[in-house]
Short mmCIF file of C-alpha atoms in Angstrom, two decimals:
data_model
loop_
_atom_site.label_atom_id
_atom_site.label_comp_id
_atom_site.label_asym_id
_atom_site.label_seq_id
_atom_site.Cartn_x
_atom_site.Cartn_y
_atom_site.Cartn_z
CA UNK I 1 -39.79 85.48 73.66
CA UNK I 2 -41.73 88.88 74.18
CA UNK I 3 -40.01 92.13 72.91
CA UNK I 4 -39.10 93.14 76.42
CA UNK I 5 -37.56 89.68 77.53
CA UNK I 6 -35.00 90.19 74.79
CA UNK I 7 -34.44 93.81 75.86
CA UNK I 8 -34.01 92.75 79.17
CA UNK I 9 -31.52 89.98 78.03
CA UNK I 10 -29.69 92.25 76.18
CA UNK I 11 -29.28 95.22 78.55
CA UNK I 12 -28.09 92.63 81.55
CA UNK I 13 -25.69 90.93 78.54
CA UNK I 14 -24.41 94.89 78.05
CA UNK I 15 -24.31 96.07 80.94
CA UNK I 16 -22.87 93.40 83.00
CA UNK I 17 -20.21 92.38 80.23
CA UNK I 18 -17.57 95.16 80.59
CA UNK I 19 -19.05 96.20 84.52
CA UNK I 20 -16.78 94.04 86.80
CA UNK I 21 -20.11 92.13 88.36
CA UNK I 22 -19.92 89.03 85.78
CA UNK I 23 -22.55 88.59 82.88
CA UNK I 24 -22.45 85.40 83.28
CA UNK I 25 -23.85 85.26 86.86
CA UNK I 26 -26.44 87.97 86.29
CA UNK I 27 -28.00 85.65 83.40
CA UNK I 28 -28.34 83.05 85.90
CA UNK I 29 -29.53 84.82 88.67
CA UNK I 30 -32.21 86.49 85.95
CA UNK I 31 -32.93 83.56 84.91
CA UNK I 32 -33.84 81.88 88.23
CA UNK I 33 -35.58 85.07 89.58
CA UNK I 34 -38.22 85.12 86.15
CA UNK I 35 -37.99 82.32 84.68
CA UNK I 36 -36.72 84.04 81.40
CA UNK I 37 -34.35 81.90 78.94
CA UNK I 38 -32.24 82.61 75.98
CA UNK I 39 -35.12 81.11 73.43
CA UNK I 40 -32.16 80.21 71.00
CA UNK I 41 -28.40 79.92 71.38
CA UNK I 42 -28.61 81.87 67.68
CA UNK I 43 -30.09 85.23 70.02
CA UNK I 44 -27.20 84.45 72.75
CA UNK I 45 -24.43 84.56 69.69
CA UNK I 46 -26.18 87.93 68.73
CA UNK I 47 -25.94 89.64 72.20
CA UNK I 48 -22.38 88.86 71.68
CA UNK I 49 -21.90 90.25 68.38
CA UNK I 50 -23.92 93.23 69.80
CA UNK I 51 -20.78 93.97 72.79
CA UNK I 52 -18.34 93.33 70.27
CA UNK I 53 -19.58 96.22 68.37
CA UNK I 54 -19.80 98.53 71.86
CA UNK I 55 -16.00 97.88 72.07
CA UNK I 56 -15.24 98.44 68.30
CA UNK I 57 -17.06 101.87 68.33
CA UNK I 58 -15.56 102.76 72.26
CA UNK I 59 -11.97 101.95 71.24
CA UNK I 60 -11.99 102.14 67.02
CA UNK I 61 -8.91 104.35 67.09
CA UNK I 62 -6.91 101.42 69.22
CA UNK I 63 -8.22 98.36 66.52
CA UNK I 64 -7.85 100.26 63.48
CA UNK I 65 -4.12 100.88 64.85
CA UNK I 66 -3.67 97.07 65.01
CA UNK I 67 -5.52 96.72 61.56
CA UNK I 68 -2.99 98.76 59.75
CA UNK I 69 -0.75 97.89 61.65
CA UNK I 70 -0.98 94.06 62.81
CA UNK I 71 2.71 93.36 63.40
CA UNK I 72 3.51 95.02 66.35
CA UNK I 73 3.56 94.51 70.54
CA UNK I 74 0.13 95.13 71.61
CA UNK I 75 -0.86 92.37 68.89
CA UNK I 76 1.74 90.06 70.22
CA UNK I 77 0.69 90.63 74.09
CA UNK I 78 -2.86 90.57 72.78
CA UNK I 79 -1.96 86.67 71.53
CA UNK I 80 -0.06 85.52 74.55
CA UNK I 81 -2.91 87.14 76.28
CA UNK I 82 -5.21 85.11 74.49
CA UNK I 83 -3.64 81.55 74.67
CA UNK I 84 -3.95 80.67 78.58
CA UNK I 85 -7.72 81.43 78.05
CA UNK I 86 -8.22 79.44 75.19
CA UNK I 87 -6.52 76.85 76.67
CA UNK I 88 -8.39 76.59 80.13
CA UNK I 89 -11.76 76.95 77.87
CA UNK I 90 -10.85 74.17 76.18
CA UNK I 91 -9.31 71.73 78.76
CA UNK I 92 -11.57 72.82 81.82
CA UNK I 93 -15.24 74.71 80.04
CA UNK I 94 -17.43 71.23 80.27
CA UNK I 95 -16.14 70.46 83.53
CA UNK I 96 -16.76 74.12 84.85
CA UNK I 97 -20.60 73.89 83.37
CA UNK I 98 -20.92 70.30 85.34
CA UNK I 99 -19.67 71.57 88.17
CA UNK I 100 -21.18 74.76 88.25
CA UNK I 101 -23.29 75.67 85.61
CA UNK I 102 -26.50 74.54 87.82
CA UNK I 103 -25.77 77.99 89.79
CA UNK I 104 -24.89 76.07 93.16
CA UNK I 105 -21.90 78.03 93.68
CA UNK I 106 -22.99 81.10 92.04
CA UNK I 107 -22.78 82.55 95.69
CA UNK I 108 -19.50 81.93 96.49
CA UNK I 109 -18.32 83.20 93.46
CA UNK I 110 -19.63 86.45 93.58
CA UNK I 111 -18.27 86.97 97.12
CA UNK I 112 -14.69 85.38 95.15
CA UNK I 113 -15.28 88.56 92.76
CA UNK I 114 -16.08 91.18 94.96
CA UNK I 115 -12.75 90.43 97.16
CA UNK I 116 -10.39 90.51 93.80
CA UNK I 117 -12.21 93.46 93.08
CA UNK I 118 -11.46 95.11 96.47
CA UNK I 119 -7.80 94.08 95.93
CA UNK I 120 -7.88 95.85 92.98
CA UNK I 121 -9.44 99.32 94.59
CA UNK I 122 -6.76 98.91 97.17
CA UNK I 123 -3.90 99.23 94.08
CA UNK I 124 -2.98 103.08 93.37
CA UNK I 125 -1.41 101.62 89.67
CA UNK I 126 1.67 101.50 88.40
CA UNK I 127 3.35 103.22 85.57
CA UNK I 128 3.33 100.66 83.03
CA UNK I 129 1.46 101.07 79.62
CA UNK I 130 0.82 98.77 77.16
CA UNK I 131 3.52 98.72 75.75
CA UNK I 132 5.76 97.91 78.44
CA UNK I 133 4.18 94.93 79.35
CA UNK I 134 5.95 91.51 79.04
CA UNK I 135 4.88 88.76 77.42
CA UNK I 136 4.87 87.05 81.04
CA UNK I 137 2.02 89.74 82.12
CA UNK I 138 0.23 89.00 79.39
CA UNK I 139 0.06 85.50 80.24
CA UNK I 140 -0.72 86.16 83.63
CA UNK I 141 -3.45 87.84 82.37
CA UNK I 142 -4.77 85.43 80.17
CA UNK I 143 -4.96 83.02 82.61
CA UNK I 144 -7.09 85.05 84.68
CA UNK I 145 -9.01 85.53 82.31
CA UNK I 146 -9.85 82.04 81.86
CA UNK I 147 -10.65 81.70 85.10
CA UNK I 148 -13.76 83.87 85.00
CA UNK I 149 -15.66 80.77 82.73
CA UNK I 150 -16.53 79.92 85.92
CA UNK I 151 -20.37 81.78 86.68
CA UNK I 152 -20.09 84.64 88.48
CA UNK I 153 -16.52 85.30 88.09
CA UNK I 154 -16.13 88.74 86.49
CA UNK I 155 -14.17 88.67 83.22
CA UNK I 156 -13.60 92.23 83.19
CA UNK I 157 -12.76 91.93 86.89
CA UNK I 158 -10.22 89.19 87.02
CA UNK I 159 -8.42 90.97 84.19
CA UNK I 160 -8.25 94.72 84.96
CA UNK I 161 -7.16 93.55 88.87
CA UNK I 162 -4.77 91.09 87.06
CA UNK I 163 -2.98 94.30 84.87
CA UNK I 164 -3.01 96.70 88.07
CA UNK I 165 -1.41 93.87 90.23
CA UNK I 166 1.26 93.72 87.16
CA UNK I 167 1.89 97.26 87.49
CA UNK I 168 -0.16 99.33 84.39
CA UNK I 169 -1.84 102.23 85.34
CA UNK I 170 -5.56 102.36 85.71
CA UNK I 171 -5.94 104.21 81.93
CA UNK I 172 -4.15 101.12 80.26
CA UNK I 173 -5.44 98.77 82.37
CA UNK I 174 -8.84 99.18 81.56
CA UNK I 175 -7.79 99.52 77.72
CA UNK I 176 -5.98 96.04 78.02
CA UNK I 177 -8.84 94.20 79.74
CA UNK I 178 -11.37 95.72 76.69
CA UNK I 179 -9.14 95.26 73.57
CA UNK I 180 -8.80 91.53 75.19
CA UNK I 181 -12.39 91.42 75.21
CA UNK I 182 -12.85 90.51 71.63
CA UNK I 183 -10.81 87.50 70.82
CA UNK I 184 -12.52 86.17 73.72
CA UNK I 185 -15.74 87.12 73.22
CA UNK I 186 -15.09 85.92 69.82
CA UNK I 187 -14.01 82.65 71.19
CA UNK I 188 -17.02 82.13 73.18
CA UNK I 189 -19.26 82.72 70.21
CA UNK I 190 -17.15 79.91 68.44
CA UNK I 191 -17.58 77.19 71.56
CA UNK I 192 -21.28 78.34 70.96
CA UNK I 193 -21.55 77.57 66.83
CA UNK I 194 -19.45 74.26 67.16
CA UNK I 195 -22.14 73.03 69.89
CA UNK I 196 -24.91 73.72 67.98
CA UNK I 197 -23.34 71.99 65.01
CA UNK I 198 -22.76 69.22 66.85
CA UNK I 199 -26.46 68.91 68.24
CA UNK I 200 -24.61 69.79 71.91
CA UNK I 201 -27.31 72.97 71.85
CA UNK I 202 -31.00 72.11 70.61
CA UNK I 203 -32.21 74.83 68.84
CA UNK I 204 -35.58 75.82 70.46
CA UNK I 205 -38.28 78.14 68.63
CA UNK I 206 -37.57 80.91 65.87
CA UNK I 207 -37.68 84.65 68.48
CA UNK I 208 -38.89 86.78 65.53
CA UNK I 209 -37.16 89.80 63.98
CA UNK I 210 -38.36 92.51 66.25
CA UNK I 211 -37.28 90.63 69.73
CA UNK I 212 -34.04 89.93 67.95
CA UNK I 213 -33.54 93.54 67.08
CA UNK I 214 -34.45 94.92 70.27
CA UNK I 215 -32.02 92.43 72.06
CA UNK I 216 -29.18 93.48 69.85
CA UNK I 217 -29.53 97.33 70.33
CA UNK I 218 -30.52 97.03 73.54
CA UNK I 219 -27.07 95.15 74.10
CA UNK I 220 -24.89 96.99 72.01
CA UNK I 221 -26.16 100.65 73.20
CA UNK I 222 -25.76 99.19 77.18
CA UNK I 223 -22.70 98.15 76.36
CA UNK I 224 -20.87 101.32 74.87
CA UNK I 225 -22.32 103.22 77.85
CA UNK I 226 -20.88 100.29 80.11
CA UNK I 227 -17.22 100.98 78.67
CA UNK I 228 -17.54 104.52 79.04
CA UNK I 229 -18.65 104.19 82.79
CA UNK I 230 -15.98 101.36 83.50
CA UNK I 231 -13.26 103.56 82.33
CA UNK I 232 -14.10 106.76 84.79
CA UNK I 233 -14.68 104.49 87.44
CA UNK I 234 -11.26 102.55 87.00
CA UNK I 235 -9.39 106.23 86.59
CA UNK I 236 -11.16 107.58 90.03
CA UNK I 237 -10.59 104.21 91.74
CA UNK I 238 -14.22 103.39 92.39
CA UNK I 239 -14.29 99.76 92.59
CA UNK I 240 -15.26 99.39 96.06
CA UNK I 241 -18.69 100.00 95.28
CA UNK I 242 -18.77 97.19 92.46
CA UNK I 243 -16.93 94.73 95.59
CA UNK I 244 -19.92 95.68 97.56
CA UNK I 245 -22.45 95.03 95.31
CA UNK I 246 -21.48 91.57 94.47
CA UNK I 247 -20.49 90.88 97.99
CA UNK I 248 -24.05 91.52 99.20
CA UNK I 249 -25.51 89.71 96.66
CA UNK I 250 -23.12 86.50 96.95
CA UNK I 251 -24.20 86.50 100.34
CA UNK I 252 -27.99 87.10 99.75
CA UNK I 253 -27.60 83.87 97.43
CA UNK I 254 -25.97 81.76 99.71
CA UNK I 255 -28.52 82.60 102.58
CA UNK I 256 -30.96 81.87 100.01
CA UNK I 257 -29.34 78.40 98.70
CA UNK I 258 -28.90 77.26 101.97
CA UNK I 259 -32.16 78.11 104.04
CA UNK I 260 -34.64 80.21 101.44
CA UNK I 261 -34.24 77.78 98.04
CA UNK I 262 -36.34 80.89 96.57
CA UNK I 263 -33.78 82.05 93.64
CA UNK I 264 -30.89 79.55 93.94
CA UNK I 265 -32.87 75.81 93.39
#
């Protein structure tokens, strides 16, 4: 992989991680447009590592609250939060990559995203912070969540509509949907290790140490700026724009899978 492959990799893995337009849809559709792959699971786990760090800088204040403090209800709704996800990853992830992991219905699930995302522009917000939320939101949350393993299903999306239909506010919202970020981000990066422990993931060729580098501060640098954007927008109620974006581009991709066959094969 050249130097700016992995930057590219790593500012679409940044970028498109905490923006409500799916990461894992944009890798495809990269992918398929020039022909650039993730030489080793190894630099995928490191993108990964690279957002977690974006969130631990954006919101340190919030984790080193639940450090000191672990017993208490944000922990508890981040859990419940948590569970639903794992579970669907578990019970549902291989048949979701059969299914759709060739990028077939990549199309139609951006066009799924951009209308939850113009349901959630169309909510003013409620009242409800953090910690008013019931364990039943945060489940409702979590299963959302899990939801968005399918490609092109925003994570970020599906979770920060999920809260406003609940009734949080925008602010808390968005804090929610980040801080519930890491154990799944986390728990991708595990599903990632066990595969390639297994021999489910072939390892392909060593990157090198600069490509590697570049990836990861491309990422992690793309990704703070990401959460900072995300947050304004979500305050100001800016969504529509994100809804468009992803609409027009489901529907470019479906036009294309259907009569082009020049990104979608």
């Amino acid at each position: 992989m050249e130097i700016i492959e992995a930057i590219v990799l790593g500012l679409i893995q940044g970028l498109t991680e905490f923006l409500p337009v799916s990461s894992s849809g944009h890798l495809v559709l990269f992918q398929n447009l020039f022909g650039i792959h993730e030489a080793t699971q190894a630099f995928s786990i490191l993108l990964h590592v690279a957002t977690l760090i974006a969130v631990f800088i954006y919101y340190w204040k919030d984790i080193w609250e639940l450090i000191c403090h672990p017993f208490q209800r944000t922990t508890a709704l981040l859990i419940a939060a948590t569970i639903p996800t794992v579970v669907i990853a578990l019970l549902f992830n291989d048949t979701f990559n059969s299914i759709f992991g060739t990028g077939k219905f990549i199309g139609f699930n951006f066009i799924l995203t951009s209308l939850i995302l113009l349901y959630a522009d169309s909510r003013t917000g409620g009242k409800k912070k953090i910690r008013n939320m019931s364990i039943f939101d945060s489940l409702i949350v979590g299963t959302m969540q899990g939801v968005a393993i399918l490609p092109a299903v925003s994570r970020s999306g599906m979770t920060i509509s999920t809260c406003l239909a609940r009734g949080m506010d925008r602010e808390n919202a968005a804090r929610f949907s980040f801080l519930l970020s890491i154990p799944a981000i986390l728990g991708g990066m595990v599903l990632t290790i066990k595969d390639m422990l297994t021999g489910e993931v072939v390892l392909t060729e060593a990157l090198g140490t600069v490509p590697m580098i570049a990836g990861f501060i491309a990422a992690s640098v793309s990704g703070y700026f990401a959460i900072r954007f995300m947050v304004n927008i979500i305050k100001n109620g800016k969504l529509k724009w994100f809804s468009l974006y992803v609409f027009i581009l489901g529907t470019v991709l479906i036009v294309d899978q259907f009569f082009l066959h020049m990104i979608v094969k």
